[in-house]
Coordinates of C-alpha atoms in Angstrom, one line a residue:
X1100 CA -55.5 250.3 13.7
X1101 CA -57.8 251.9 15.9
X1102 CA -60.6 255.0 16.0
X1103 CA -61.5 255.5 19.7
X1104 CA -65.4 257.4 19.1
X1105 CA -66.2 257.2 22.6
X1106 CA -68.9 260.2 22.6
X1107 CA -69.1 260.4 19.0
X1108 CA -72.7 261.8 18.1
X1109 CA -74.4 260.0 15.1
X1110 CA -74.5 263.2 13.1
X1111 CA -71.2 263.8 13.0
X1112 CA -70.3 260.9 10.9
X1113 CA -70.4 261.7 7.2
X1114 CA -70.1 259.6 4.0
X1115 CA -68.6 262.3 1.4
X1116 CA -67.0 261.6 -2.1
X1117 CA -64.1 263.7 -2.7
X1118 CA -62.9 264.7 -6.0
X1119 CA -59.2 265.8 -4.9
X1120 CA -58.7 261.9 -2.9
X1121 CA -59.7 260.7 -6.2
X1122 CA -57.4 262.7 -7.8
X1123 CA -54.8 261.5 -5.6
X1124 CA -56.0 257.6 -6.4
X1125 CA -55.9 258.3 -9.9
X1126 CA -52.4 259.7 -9.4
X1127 CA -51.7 256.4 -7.8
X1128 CA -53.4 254.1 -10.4
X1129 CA -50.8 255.7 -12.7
X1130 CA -47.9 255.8 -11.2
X1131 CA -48.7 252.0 -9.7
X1132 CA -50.4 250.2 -12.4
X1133 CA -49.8 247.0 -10.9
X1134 CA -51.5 247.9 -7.8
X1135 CA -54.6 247.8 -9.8
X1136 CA -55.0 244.7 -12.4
X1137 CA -58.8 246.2 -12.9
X1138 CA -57.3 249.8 -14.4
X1139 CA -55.0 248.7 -17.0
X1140 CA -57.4 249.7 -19.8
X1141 CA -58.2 253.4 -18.1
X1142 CA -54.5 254.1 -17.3
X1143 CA -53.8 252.8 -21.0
X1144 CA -56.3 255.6 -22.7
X1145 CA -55.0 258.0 -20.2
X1146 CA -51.3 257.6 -20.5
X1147 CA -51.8 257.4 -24.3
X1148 CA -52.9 260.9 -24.7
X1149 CA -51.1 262.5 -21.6
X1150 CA -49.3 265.8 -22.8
X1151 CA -45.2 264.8 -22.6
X1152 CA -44.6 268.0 -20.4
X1153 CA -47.7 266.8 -17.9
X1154 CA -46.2 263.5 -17.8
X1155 CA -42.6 264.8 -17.2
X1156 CA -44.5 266.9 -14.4
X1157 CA -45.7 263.7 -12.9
X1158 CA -42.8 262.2 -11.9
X1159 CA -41.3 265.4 -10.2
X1160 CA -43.1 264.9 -7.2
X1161 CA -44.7 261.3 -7.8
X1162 CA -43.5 260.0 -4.3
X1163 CA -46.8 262.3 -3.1
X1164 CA -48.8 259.5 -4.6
X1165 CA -47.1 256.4 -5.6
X1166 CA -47.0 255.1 -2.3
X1167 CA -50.5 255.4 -1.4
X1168 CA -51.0 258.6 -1.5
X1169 CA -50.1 261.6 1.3
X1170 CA -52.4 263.5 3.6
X1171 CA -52.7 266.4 1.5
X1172 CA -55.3 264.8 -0.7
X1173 CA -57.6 265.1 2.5
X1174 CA -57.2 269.0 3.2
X1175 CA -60.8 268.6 5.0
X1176 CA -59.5 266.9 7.1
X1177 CA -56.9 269.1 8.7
X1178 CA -58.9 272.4 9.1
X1179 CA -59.4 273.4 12.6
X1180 CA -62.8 272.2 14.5
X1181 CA -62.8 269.4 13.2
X1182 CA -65.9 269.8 11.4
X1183 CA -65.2 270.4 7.8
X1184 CA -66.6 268.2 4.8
X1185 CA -65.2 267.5 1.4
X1186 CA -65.9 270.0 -1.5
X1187 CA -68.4 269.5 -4.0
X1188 CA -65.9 270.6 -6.7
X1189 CA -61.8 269.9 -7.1
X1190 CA -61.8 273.8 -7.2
X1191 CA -63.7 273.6 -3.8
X1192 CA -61.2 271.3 -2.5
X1193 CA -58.2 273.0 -3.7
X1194 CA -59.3 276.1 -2.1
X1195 CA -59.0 274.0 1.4
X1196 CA -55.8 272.9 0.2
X1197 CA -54.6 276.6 0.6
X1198 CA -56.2 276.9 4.3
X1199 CA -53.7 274.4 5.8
X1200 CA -50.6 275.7 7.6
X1201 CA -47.1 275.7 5.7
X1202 CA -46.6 273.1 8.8
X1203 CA -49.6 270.9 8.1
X1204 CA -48.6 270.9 4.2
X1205 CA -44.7 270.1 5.1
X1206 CA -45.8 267.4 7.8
X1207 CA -48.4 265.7 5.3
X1208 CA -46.0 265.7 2.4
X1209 CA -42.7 264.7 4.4
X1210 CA -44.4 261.8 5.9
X1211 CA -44.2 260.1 2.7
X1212 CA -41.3 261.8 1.3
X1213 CA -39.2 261.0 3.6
X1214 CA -41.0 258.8 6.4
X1215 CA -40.3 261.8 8.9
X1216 CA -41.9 262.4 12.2
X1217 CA -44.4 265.5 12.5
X1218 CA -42.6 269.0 13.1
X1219 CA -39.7 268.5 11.0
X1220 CA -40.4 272.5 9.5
X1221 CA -39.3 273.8 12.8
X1222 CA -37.1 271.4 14.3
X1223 CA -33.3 271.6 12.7
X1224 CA -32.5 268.2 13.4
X1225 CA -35.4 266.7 11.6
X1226 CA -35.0 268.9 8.5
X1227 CA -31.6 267.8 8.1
X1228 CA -32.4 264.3 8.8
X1229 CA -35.0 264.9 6.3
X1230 CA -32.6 265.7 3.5
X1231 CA -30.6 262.7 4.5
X1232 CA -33.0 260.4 3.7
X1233 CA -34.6 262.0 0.5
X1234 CA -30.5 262.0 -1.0
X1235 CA -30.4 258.7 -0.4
X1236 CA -34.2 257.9 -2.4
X1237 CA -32.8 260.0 -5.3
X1238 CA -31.7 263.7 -6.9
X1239 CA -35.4 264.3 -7.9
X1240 CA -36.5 263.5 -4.5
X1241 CA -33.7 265.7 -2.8
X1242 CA -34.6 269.2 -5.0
X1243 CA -38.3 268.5 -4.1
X1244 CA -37.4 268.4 -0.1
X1245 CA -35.2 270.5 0.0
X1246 CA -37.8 273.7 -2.1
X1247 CA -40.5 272.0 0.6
X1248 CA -38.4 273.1 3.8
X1249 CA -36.8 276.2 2.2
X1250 CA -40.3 277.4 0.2
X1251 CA -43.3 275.6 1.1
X1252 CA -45.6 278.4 -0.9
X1253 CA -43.6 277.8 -3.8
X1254 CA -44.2 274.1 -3.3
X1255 CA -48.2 274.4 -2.7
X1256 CA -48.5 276.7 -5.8
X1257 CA -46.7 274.1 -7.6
X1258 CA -48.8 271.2 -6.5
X1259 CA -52.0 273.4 -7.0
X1260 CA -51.2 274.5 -10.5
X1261 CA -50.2 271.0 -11.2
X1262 CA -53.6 269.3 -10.1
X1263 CA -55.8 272.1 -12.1
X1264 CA -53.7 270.4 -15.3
X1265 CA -54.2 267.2 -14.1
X1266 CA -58.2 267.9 -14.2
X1267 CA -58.4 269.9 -17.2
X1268 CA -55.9 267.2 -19.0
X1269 CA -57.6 264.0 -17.9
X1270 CA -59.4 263.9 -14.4
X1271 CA -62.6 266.6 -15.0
X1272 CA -64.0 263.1 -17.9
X1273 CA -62.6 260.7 -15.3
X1274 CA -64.2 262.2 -12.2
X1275 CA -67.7 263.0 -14.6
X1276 CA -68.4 259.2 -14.9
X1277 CA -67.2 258.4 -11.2
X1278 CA -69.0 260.9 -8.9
X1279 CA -72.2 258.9 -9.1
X1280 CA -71.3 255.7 -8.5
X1281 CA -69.4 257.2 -5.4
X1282 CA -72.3 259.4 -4.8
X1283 CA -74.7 256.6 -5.3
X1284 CA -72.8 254.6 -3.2
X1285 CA -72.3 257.5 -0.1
X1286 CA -76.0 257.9 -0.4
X1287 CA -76.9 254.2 0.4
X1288 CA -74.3 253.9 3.3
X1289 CA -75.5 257.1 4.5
X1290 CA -79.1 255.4 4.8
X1291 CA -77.5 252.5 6.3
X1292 CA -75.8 254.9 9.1
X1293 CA -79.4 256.3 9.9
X1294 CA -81.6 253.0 9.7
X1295 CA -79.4 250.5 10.6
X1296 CA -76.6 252.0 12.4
X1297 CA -72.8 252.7 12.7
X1298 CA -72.1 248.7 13.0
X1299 CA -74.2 247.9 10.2
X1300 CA -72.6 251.0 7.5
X1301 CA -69.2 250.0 8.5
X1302 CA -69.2 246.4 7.9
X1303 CA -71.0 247.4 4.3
X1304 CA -67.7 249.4 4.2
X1305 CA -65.4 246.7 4.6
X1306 CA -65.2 243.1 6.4
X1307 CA -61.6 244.6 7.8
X1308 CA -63.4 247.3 9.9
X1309 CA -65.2 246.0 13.2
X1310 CA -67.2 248.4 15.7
X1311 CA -66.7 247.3 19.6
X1312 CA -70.2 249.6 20.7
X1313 CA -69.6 248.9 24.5
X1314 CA -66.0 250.0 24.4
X1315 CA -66.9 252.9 21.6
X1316 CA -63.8 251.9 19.2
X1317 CA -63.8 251.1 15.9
X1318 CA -61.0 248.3 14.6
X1319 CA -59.4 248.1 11.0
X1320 CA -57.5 245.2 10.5
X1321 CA -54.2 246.7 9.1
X1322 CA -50.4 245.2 8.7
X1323 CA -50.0 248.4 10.5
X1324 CA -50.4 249.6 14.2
X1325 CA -52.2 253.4 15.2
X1326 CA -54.7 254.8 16.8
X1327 CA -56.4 257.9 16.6
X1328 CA -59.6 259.6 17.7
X1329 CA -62.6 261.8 16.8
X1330 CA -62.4 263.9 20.0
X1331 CA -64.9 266.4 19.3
X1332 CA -64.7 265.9 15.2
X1333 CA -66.5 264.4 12.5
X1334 CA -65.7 260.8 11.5
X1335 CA -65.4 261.1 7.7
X1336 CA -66.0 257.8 5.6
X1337 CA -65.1 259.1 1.9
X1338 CA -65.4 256.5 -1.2
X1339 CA -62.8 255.7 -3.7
X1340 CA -63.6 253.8 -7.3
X1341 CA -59.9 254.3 -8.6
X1342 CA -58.4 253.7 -5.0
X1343 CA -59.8 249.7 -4.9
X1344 CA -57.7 247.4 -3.0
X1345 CA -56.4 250.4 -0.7
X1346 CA -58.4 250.7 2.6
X1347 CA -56.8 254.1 4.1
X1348 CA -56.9 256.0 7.7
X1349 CA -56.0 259.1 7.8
X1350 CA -54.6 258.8 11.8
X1351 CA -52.6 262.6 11.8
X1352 CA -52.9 264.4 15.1
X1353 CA -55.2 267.2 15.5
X1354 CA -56.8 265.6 12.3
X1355 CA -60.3 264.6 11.7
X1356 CA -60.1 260.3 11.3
X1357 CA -61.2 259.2 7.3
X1358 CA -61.8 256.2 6.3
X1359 CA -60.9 256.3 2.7
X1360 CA -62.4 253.1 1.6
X1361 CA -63.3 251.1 -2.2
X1362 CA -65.5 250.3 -3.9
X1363 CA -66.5 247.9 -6.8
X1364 CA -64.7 244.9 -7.3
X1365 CA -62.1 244.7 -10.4
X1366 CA -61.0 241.4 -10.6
X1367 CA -57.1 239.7 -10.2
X1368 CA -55.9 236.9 -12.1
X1369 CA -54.5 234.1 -10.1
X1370 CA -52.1 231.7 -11.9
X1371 CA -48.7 230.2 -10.5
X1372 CA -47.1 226.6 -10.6
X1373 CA -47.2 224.2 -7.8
X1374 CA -43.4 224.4 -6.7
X1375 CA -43.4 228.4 -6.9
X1376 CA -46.5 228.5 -4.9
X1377 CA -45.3 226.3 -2.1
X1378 CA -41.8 228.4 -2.3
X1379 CA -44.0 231.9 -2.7
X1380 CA -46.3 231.0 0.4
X1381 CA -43.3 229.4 2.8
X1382 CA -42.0 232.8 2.1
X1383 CA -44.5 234.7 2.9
X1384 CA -45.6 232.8 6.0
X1385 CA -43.3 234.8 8.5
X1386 CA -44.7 238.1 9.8
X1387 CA -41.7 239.8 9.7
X1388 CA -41.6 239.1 5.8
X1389 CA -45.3 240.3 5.9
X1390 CA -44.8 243.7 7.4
X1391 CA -41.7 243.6 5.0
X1392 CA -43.9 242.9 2.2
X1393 CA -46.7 246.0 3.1
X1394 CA -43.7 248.5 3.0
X1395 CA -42.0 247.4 -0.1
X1396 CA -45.9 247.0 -2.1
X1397 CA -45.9 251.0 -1.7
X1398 CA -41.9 252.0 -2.6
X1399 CA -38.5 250.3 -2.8
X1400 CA -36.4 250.9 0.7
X1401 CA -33.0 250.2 1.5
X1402 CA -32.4 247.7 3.3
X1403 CA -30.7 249.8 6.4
X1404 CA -34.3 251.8 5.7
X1405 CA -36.0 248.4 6.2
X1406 CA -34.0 248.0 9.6
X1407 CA -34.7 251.3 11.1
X1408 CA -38.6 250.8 10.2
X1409 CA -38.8 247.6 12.0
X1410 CA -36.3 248.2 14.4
X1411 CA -33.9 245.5 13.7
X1412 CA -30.6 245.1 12.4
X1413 CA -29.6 245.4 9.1
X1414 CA -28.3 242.0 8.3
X1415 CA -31.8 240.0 10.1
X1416 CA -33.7 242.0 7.0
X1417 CA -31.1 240.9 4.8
X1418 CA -32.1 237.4 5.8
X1419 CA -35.6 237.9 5.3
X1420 CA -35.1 239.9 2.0
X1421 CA -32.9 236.9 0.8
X1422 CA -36.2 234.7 1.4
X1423 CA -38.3 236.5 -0.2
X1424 CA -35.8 237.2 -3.7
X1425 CA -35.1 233.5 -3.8
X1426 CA -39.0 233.3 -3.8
X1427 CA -39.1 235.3 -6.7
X1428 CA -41.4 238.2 -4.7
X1429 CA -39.0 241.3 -4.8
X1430 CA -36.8 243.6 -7.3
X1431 CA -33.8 245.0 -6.8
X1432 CA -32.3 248.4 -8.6
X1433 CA -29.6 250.2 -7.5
X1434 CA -29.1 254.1 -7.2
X1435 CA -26.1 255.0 -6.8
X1436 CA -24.1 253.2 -3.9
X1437 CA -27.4 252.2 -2.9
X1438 CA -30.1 248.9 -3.4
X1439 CA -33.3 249.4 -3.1
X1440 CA -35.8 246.5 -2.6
X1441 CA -39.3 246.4 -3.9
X1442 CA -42.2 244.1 -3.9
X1443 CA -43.2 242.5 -7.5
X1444 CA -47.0 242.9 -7.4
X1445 CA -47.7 241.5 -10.6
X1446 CA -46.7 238.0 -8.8
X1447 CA -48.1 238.6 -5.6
X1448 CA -51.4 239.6 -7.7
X1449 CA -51.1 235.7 -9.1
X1450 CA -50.8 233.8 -5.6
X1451 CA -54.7 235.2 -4.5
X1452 CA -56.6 238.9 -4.0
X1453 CA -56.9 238.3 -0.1
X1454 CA -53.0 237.9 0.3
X1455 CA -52.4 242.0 -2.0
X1456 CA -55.7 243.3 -0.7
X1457 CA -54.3 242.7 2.8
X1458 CA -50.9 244.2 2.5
X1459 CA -52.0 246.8 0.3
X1460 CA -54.8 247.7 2.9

């Protein structure tokens, strides 16, 4: 993935905690526990004493978050001129939630939802193609797209009253003990930005970004392919403590570029016998079955999904999926005439951190 900065000014690159991305991580961490080894004990105490009617609320719209998370935990980011920062408070943030367009909201949200294409509010084809897909992940998922299109205020009051809950029930402790590591930790790359330089701050980010100075364009070494540029924005570099392994870019058109980005270092267990290893890592050694892998760590697809994301056919993923079940590396659950396909983390977590850190990246 790619951040073309040709012409970007130093001061408009800003390293910024953000309570709502947090929010969204810890969101995440609960939905996906196995994404993150290191949280078990937090989203133990959390889940413990979660109000029933919170948790229930959860799930309603937990596709937002579960995979990743969507867009529209970076509001900042998609407010015109390209120059706004993250909030001090969730309140703050919230409040630039509101400023986005019912389009920019719909967009953000359906991206994840439902792996649509941007414009899908006004374009009729892509709504109901929109619906077709979100049937096919679920009721649940179906009544939530089909409120978004038909009521998006609805929706956003929804989302908004839900996330003041979320704070008030759990986040407002959670985000009290994070903001200054993040903060301490925004401060110091922010010195390294002004002494050092851009180079310098982003390899202290992560060893998967690289900076080419002479061609002005900044590399992250993704399973994914994108590109994007500041223009005339900011570039925003925002910390995550509950987010750890993800390394995010935010890549939406007419959107400032963020590099959501970890920090700490939770640890993995590693553990697997020889003949599973060899099987796991013969598996794995295919890129096909590694791109495979990165969409089925965030959410189970189909495997006609799988074909139409990689632009194959639907019986060279079955191939590659029956690799990767024989290797014991993927689940299977059906809904309805449907099978979904999803990546086991817990034994991808035992075959090595670099392997999950990659394809979760």
């Amino acid at each position: 993935m790619t951040i073309d900065i040709a012409g970007l000014r130093p001061e408009r690159v800003a390293v910024v905690p953000s309570p709502v991305a947090e929010l969204g991580m810890a969101l995440h961490a609960l939905s996906e526990p196995g994404h993150h080894p290191g949280l078990q004990g937090w989203v133990t105490a959390v889940t413990a004493r979660l109000d029933p009617h919170l948790a229930d609320r959860m799930c309603e719209a937990d596709f937002l978050w579960r995979t990743t998370f969507s867009d529209v935990f970076l509001p900042y980011a998609g407010i015109p001129g390209g120059a706004t920062l993250p909030g001090a408070t969730l309140a703050e943030e919230l409040d630039l939630l509101d400023k986005l367009t019912d389009e920019q909201f719909v967009d953000a949200a359906m991206e994840f939802t439902c792996a649509m294409p941007y414009g899908v509010l006004a374009d009729a084809g892509l709504r109901r193609r929109a619906l077709e897909l979100a049937a096919a992940r679920g009721p649940q998922q179906q009544r939530f797209s089909e409120l978004l299109l038909a009521d998006p205020p609805r929706i956003r009051a929804w989302l908004r009253q839900f996330l003041e809950d979320c704070d008030e029930a759990f986040f407002a402790e959670t985000w009290a003990r994070l903001r200054h590591q993040l903060t301490a930790d925004a401060r110091h790359k922010t010195d390294m930005l002004r002494h050092k330089g851009l180079a310098e701050a982003l390899a202290a980010v992560s060893p998967a970004i690289a900076l080419d100075e002479a061609a002005g364009v900044i590399t992250v070494d993704k399973l994914s392919v994108a590109r994007t540029a500041t223009e005339d924005g900011n570039l925003l570099l925002i910390p995550t403590s509950l987010g750890r392994p993800h390394l995010s870019v935010l890549y939406r058109p007419d959107w400032q570029p963020v590099l959501h980005y970890p920090v700490g270092s939770p640890e993995l267990s590693a553990s697997s016998s020889v003949e599973q290893l060899a099987l796991r890592m013969t598996a794995l050694s295919h890129p096909v079955r590694m791109r495979i892998c990165r969409h089925l760590a965030r959410t189970a697809y189909t495997t006609s999904e799988l074909a139409q994301i990689h632009g194959m056919t639907a019986p060279e993923i079955s191939r590659h999926l029956s690799v990767l079940k024989k290797a014991g590396l993927i689940t299977t659950r059906r809904r309805g005439r449907y099978i979904q396909y999803q990546l086991d983390i817990s034994v991808v977590a035992r075959l090595g951190s670099d392997f999950l850190e990659g394809i979760l990246r």
